[in-house]
CSV table of C-alpha atoms and ligand atoms in Angstrom, one decimal:
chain,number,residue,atom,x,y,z
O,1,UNK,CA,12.8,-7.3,11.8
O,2,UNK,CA,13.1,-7.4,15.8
O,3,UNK,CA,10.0,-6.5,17.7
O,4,UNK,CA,11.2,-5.6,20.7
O,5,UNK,CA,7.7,-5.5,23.5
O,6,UNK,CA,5.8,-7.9,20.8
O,7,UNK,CA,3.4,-8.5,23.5
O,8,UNK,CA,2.1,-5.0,23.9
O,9,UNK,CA,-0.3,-2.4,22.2
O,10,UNK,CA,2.4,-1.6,19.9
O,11,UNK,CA,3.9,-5.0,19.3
O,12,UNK,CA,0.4,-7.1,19.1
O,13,UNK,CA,-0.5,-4.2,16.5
O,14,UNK,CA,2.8,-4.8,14.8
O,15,UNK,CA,2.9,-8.3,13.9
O,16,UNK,CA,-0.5,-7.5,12.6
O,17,UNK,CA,0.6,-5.1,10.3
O,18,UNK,CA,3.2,-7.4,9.4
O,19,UNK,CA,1.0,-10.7,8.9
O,20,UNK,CA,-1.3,-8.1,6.6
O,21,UNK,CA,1.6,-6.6,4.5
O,22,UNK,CA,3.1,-10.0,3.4
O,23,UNK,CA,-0.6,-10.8,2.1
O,24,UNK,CA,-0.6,-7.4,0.3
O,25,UNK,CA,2.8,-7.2,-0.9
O,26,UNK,CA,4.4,-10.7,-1.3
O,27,UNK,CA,7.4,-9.6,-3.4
O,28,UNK,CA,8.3,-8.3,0.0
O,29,UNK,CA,8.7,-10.4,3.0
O,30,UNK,CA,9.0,-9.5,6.6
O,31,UNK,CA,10.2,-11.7,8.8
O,32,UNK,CA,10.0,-11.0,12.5
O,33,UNK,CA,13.0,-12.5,13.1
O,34,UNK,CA,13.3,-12.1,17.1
O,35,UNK,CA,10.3,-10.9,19.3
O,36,UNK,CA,10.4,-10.1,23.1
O,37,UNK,CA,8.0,-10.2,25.9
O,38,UNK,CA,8.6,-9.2,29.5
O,39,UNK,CA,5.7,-11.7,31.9
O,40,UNK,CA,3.4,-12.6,29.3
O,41,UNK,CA,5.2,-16.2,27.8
O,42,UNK,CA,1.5,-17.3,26.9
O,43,UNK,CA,0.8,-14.9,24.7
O,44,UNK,CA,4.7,-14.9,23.0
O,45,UNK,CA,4.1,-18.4,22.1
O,46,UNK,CA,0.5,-17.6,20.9
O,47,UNK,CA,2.0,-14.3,18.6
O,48,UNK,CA,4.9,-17.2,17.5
O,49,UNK,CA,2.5,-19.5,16.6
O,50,UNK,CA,0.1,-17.2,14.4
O,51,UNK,CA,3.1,-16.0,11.9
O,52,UNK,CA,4.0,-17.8,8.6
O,53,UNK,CA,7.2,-18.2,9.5
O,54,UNK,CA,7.7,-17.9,13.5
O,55,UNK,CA,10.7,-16.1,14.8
O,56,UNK,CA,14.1,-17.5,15.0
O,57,UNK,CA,14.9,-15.5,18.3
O,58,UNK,CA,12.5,-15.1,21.6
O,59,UNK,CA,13.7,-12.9,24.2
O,60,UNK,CA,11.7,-13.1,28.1
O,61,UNK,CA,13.0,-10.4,29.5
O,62,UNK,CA,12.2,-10.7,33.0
O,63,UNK,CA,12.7,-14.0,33.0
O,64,UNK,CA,16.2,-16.6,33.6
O,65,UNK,CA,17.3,-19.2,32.3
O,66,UNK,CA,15.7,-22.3,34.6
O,67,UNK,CA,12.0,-20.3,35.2
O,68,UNK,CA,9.4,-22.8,35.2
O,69,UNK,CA,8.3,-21.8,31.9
O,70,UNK,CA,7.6,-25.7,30.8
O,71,UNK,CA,4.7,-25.4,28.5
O,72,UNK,CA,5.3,-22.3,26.8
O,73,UNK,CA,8.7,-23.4,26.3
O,74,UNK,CA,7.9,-26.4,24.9
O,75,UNK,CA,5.7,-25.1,22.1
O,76,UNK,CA,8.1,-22.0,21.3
O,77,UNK,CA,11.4,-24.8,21.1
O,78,UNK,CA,8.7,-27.2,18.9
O,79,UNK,CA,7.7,-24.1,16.6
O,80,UNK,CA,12.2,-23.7,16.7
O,81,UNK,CA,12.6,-20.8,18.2
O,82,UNK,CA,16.3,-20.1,19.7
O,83,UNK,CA,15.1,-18.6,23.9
O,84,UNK,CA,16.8,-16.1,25.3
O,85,UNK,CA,16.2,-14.9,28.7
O,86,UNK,CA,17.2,-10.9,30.6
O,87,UNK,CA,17.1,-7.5,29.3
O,88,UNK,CA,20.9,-8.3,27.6
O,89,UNK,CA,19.2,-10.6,25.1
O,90,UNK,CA,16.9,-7.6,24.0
O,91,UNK,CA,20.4,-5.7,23.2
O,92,UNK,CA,21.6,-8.0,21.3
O,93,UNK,CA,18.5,-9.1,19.5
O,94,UNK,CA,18.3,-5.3,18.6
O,95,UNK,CA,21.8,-5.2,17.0
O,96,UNK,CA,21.8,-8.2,15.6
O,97,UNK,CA,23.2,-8.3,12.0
O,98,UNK,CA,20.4,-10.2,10.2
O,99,UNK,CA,17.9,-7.3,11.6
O,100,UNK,CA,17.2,-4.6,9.4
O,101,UNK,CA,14.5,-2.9,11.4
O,102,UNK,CA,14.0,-3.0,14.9
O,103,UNK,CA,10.5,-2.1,16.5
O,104,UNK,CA,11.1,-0.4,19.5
O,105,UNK,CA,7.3,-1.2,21.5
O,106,UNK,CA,9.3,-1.5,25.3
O,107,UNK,CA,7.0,0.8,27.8
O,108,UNK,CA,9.1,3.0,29.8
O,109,UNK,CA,13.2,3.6,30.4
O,110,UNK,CA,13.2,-0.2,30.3
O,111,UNK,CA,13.3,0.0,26.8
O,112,UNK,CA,16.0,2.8,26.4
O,113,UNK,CA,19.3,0.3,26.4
O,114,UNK,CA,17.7,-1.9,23.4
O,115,UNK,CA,16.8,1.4,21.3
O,116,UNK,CA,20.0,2.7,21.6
O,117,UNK,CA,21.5,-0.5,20.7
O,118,UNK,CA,19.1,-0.5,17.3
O,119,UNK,CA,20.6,3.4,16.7
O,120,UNK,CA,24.1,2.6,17.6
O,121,UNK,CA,23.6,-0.8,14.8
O,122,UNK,CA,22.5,2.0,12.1
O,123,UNK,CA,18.9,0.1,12.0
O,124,UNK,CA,15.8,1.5,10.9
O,125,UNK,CA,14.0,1.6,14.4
O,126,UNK,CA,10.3,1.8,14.3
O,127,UNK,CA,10.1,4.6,17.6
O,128,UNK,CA,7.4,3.8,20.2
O,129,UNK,CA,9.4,3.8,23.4
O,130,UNK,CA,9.6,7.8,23.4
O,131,UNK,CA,10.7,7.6,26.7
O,132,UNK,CA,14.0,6.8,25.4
O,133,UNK,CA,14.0,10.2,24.1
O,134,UNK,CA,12.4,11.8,26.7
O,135,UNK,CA,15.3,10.8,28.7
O,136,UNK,CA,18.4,10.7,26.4
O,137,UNK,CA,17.1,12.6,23.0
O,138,UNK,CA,20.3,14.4,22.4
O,139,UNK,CA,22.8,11.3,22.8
O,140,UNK,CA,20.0,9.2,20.8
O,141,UNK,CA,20.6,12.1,17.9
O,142,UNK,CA,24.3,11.9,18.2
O,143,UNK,CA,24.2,8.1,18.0
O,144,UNK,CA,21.8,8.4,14.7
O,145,UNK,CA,24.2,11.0,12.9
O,146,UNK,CA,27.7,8.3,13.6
O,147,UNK,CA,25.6,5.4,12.5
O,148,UNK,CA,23.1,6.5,10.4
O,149,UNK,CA,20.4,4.8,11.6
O,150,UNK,CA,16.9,5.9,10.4
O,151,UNK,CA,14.5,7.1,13.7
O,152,UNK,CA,11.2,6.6,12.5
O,153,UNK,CA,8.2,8.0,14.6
O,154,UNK,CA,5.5,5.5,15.6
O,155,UNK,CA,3.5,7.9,18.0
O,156,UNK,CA,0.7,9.1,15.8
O,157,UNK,CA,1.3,12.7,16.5
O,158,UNK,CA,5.1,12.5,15.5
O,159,UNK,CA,3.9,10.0,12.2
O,160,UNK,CA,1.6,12.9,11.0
O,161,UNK,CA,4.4,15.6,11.8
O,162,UNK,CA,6.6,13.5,9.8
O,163,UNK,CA,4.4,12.7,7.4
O,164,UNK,CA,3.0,16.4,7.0
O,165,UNK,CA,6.6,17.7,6.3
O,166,UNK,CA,7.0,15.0,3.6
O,167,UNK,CA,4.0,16.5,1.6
O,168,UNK,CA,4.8,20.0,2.0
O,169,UNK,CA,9.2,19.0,1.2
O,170,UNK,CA,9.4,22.2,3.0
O,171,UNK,CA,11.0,23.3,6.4
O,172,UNK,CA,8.4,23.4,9.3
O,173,UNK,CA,7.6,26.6,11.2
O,174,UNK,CA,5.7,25.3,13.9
O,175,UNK,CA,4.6,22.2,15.1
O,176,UNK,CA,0.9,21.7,16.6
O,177,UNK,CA,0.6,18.6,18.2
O,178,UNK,CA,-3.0,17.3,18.8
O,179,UNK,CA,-4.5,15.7,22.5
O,180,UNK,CA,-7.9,13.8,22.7
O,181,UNK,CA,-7.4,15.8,26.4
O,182,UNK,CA,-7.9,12.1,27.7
O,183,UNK,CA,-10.9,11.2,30.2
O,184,UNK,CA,-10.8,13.6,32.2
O,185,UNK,CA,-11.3,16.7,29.4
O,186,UNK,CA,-14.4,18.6,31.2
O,187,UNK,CA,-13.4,17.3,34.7
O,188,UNK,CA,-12.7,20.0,37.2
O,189,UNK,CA,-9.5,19.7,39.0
O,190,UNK,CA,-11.8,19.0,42.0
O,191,UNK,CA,-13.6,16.1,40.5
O,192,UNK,CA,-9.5,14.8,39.7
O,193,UNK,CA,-8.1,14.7,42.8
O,194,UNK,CA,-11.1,11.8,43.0
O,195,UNK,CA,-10.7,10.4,40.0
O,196,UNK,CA,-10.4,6.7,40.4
O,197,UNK,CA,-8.0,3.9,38.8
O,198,UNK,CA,-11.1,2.6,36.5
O,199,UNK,CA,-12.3,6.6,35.4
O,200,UNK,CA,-8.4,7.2,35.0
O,201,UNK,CA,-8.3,3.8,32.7
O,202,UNK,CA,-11.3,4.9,30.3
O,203,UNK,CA,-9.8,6.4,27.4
O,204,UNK,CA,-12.2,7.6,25.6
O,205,UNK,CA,-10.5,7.3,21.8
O,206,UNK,CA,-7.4,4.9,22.2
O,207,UNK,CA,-7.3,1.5,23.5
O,208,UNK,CA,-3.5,1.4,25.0
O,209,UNK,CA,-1.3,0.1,27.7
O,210,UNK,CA,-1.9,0.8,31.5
O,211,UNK,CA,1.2,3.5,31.7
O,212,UNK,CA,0.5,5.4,28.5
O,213,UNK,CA,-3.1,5.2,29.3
O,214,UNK,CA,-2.7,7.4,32.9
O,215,UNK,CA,0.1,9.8,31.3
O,216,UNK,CA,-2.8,10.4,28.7
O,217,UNK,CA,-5.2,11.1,31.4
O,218,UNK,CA,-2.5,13.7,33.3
O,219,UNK,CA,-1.3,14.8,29.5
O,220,UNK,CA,2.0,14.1,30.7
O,221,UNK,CA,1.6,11.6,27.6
O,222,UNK,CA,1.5,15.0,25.8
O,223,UNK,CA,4.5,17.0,27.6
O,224,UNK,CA,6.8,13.6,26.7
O,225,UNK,CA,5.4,14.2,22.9
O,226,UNK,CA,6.7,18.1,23.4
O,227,UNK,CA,10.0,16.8,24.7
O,228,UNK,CA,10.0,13.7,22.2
O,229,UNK,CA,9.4,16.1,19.1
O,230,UNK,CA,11.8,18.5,20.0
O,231,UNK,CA,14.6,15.7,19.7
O,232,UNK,CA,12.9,13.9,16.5
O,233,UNK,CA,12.3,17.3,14.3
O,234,UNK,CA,14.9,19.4,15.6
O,235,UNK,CA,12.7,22.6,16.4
O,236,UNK,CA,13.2,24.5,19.7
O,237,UNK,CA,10.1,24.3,22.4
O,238,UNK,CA,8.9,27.4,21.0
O,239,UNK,CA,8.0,26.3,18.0
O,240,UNK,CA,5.8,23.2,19.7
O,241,UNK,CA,2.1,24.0,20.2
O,242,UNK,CA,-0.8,21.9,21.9
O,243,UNK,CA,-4.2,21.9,20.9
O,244,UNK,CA,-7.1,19.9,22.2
O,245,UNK,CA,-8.8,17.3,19.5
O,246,UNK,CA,-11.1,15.1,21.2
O,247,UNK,CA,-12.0,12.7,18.1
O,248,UNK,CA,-8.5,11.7,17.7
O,249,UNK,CA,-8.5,12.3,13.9
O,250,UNK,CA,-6.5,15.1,13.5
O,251,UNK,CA,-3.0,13.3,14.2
O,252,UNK,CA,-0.8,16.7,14.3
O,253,UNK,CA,-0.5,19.9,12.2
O,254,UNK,CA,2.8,21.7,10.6
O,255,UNK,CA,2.8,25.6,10.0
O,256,UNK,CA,4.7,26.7,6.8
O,257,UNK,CA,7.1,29.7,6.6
O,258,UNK,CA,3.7,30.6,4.8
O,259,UNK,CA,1.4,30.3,7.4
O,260,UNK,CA,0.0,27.2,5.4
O,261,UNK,CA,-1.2,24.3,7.9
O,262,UNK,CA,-1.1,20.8,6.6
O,263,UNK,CA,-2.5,18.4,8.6
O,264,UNK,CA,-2.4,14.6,8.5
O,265,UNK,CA,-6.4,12.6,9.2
O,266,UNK,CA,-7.2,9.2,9.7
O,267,UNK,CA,-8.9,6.9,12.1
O,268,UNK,CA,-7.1,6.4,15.9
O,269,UNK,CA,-5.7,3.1,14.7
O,270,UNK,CA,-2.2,2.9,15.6
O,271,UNK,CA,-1.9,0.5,12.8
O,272,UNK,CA,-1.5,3.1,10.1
O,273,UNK,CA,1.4,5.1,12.0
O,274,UNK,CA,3.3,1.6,12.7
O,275,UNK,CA,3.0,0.3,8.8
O,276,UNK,CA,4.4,3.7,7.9
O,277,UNK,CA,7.3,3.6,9.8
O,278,UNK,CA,8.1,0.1,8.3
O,279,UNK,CA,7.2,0.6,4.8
O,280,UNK,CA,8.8,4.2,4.7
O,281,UNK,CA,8.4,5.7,2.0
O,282,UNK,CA,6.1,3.3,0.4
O,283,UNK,CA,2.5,4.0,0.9
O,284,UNK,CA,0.3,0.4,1.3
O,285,UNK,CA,-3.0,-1.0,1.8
O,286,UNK,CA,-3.4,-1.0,5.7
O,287,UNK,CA,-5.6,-3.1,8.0
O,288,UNK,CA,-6.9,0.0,9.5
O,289,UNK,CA,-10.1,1.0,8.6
O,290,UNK,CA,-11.5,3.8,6.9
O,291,UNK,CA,-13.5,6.9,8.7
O,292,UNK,CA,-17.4,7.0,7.4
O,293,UNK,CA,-17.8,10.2,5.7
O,294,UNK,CA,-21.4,9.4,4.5
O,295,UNK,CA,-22.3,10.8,8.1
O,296,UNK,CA,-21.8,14.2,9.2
O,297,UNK,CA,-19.0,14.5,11.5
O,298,UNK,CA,-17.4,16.9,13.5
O,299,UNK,CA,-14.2,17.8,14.1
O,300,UNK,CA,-13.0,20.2,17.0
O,301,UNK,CA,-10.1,22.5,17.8
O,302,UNK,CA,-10.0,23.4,21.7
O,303,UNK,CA,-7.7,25.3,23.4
O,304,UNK,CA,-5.3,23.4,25.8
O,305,UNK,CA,-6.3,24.1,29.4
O,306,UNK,CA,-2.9,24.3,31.5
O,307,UNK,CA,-4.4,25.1,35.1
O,308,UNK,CA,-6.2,22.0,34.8
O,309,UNK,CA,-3.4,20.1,33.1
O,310,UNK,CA,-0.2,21.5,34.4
O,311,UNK,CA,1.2,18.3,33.2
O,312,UNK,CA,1.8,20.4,29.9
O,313,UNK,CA,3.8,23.6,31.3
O,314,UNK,CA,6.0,20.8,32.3
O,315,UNK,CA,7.0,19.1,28.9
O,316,UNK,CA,7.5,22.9,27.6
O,317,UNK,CA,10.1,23.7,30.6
O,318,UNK,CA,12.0,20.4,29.8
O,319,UNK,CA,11.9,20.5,26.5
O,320,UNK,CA,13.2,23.8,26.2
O,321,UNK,CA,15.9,23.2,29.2
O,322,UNK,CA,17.0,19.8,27.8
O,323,UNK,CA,20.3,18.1,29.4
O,324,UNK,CA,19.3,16.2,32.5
O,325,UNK,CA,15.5,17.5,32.7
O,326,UNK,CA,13.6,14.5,31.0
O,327,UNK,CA,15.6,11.8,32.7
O,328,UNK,CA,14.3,13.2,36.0
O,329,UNK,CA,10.9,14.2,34.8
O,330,UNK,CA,11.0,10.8,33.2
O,331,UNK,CA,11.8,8.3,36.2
O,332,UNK,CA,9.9,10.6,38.6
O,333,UNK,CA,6.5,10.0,36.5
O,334,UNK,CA,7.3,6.3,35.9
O,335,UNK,CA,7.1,6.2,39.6
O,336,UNK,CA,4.3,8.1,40.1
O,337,UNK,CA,2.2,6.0,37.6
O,338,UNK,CA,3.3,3.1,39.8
O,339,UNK,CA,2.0,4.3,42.5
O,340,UNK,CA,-1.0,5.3,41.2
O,341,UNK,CA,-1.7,2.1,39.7
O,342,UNK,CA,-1.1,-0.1,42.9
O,343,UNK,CA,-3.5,2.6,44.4
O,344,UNK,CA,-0.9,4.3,46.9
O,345,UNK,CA,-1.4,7.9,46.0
O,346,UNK,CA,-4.1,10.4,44.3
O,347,UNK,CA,-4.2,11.1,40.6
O,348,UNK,CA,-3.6,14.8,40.7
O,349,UNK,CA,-0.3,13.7,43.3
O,350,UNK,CA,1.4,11.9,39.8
O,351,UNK,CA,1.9,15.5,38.1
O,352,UNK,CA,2.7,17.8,41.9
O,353,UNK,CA,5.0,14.3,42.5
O,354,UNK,CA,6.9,15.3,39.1
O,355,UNK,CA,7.3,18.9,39.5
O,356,UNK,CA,8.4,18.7,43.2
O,357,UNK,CA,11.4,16.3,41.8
O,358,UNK,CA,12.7,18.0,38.8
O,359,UNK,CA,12.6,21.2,41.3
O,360,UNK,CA,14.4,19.2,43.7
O,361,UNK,CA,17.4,18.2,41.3
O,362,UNK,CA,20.4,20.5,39.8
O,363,UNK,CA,20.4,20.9,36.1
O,364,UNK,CA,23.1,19.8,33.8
O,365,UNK,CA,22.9,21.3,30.7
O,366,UNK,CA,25.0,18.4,28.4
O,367,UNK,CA,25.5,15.2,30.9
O,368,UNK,CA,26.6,11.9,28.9
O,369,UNK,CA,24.4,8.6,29.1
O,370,UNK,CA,25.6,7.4,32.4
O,371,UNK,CA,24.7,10.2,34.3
O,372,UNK,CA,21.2,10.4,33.4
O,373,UNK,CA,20.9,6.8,34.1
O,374,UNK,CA,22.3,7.7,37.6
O,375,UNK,CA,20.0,10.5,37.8
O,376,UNK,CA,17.3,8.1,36.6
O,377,UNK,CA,17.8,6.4,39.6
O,378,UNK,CA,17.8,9.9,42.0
O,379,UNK,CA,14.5,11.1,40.5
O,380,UNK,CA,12.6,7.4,41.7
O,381,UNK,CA,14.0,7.4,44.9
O,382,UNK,CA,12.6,11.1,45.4
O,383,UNK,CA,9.7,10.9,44.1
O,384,UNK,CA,9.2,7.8,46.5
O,385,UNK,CA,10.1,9.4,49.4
O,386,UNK,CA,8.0,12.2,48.7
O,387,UNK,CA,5.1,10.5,49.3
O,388,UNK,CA,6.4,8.3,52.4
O,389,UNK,CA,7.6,5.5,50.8
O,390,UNK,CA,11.0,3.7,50.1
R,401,NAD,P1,2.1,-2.1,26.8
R,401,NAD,O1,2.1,-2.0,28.2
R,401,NAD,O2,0.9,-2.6,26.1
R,401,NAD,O3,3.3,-3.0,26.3
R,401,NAD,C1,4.6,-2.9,26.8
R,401,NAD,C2,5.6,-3.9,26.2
R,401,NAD,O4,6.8,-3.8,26.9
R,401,NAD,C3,5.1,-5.4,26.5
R,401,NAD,O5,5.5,-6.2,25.4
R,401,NAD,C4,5.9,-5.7,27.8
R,401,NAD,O6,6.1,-7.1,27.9
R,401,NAD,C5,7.2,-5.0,27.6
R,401,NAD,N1,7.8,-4.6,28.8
R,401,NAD,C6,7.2,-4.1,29.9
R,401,NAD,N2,8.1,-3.8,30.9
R,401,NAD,C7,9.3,-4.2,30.4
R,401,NAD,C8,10.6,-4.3,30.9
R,401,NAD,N3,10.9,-3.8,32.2
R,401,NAD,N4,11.6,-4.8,30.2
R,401,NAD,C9,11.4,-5.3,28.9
R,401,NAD,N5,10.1,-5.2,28.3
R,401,NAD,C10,9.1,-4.7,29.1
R,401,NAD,O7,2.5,-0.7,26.2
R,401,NAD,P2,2.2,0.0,24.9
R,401,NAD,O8,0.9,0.8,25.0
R,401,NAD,O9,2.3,-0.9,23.7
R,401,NAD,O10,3.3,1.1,24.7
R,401,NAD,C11,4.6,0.8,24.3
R,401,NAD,C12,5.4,2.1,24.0
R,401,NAD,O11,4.7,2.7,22.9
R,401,NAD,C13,5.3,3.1,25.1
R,401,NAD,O12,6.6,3.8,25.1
R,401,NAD,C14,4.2,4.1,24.7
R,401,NAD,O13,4.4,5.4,25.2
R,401,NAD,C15,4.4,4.0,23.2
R,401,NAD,N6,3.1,4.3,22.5
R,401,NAD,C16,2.0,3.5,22.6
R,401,NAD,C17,0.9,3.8,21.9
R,401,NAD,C18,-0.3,2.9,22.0
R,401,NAD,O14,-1.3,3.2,21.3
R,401,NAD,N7,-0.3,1.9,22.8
R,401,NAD,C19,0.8,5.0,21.1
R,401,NAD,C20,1.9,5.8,21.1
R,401,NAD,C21,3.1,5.5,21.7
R,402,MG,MG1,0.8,9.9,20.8
């Protein structure tokens, strides 16, 4: 397997699972046989180190060949790792023919080139980089059905849809995706336009990365699940709901032709959604832990509140008028969360930033891969110069 953004959430959470299922299961090895991180060479070396076999392949992506990587370096060539160095290496390492499932863990667009690669190989490709589909989900689909690679959700939400339609082996009527609602659940929007980098950085049920972490916080996390469900189960935006779960248990819902509701429970522990996507459709001991039912314990069903989060009309819009919309609504929130994070403009200016853009831009309803990438580019420059800065 390739873990493409091993250093991450995702990927640190991956090569647990992995280091776990070879003690569970040793008739079946994985070998993470390539890994990439972007800055963080220390904590490669580290991940390289800690697996029974270490990796044959290590792609730095932001780095080039000559960096003053020395020590790092040193211990990955000892442990004999082959290093590669810029984002090509990540396409090649995710279509490489020894791979047989790729682990797609790259935050952001940046990681849209490598999953297509996987697709267009006809891998099995683990799916955490939703922005990939958020940006290109009808080409992605095309490029499964010619190669017939297998797109597995690891998002919990989409891993409980996924996994709820394998229990029922029926068609879904409606999907209801589940939202902890994020820190700022009983915040006025007020008290937002305040809210600081820290308050915005407190999730109160998932411990994440600093970009999925804010989108949770707007619940533009939870308009790119609309948009990235649309494209993974094939349903129109109609037949996408949102409800508010603040303990993070329920992972998502399916409504039956029926009216039946099945709905997939565990603990948040991105562990269990990661494993399944591997192990597919093999169910196995899993180094998340259980939830303590010998206490009682609630669990709540809350309305979605979209004057406070108007993050969420968004993903609905988009997801229903597909073609260029998610590129733009894509970059322009990548850029926004940038800004935020380096402290240049106000949380509640992330979601106005994103709407303003995707006003600004003229829809095109079936655009090939190039031209969202171009439009990519349009939507960061706006958004940027929206707020005075370029
Ligand atoms: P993270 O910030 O913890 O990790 C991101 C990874 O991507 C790191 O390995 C980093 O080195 C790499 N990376 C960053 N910029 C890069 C670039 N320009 N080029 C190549 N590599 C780059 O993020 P995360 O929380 O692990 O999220 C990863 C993806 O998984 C995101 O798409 C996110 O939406 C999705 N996801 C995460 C969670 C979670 O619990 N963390 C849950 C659901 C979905
Ligand atoms: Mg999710």
């Amino acid at each position: 397997m390739a873990v493409l953004g091993a250093t991450g959430s995702i990927g640190t959470a991956t090569i647990d699972v992995v280091t776990q299922l070879n003690r569970v299961d040793p008739d079946f090895r994985w070998h993470v046989s390539a890994a990439s991180g972007h800055k963080n060479t220390r904590l490669l070396a580290e991940l390289a180190s800690g697996l029974d076999q270490p990796p044959d392949r290590i792609v730095l992506s932001d780095h080039r060949q000559g960096d003053g990587l020395a020590a790092e370096e040193t211990q990955l060539r000892e442990l004999g790792c082959q290093i590669e160095f810029g984002a090509d290496a990540l396409v090649s390492a995710a279509s490489d023919k020894s791979v047989d499932v790729v682990v797609a863990a790259i935050v952001g667009r940046a990681g849209l080139e490598s999953t297509m690669a996987a697709v267009e190989s006809g891998k099995r490709v683990a799916l955490a980089n939703k922005e990939t589909l958020v940006v290109a989900g009808p080409v992605v689909s095309r490029a499964c059905e010619q190669s017939g690679a297998e797109l597995l959700p690891v998002d919990s939400e989409h891993s409980a849809i996924f996994q709820c339609i394998q229990a029922a082996a029926s068609k879904p009527k409606k999907l209801i995706l589940t939202a902890s609602g994020g820190p700022f659940r009983n915040w006025s929007r007020e008290q937002m336009e305040g809210a600081t980098l820290e308050s915005a950085l407190a999730h109160p049920t998932w411990q994440m990365g600093p970009k999925i972490t804010i989108d949770s916080a707007t619940m533009i996390n939870k308009a790119l699940e609309v948009i990235e469900a649309r494209w993974l189960f094939g349903l129109p935006a109609e037949a996408i709901e949102v409800v508010v779960h603040p303990q993070s248990i329920i992972h998502s819902m399916v409504e039956f032709e029926d009216s039946s509701v099945i709905a997939q429970l565990s603990p948040p522990d991105m562990r269990l959604p990661i494993q399944y996507a591997l192990t597919y459709p093999r169910r196995l001991p899993c180094p998340c832990p259980d939830f303590d039912r010998t206490q009682p314990w609630d669990l709540t069903l809350e309305p979605a509140d979209t004057e406070r989060f108007p993050a969420l009309e968004l993903g609905f819009e988009v997801a229903a008028a597909g073609g260029t919309a998610g590129a733009v609504l894509n970059a322009a929130n990548e850029e926004a969360v940038g800004l935020f994070l380096t402290g240049k403009i106000r949380f509640t200016d992330i979601v106005l930033g994103c709407r303003d853009v995707l006003e600004n831009h003229s829809h095109e309803s079936n655009p090939p891969l190039n031209r969202l990438l171009e439009l990519d580019r349009w939507a960061r420059r706006e958004l940027k110069k929206r707020f005075g800065f370029s």
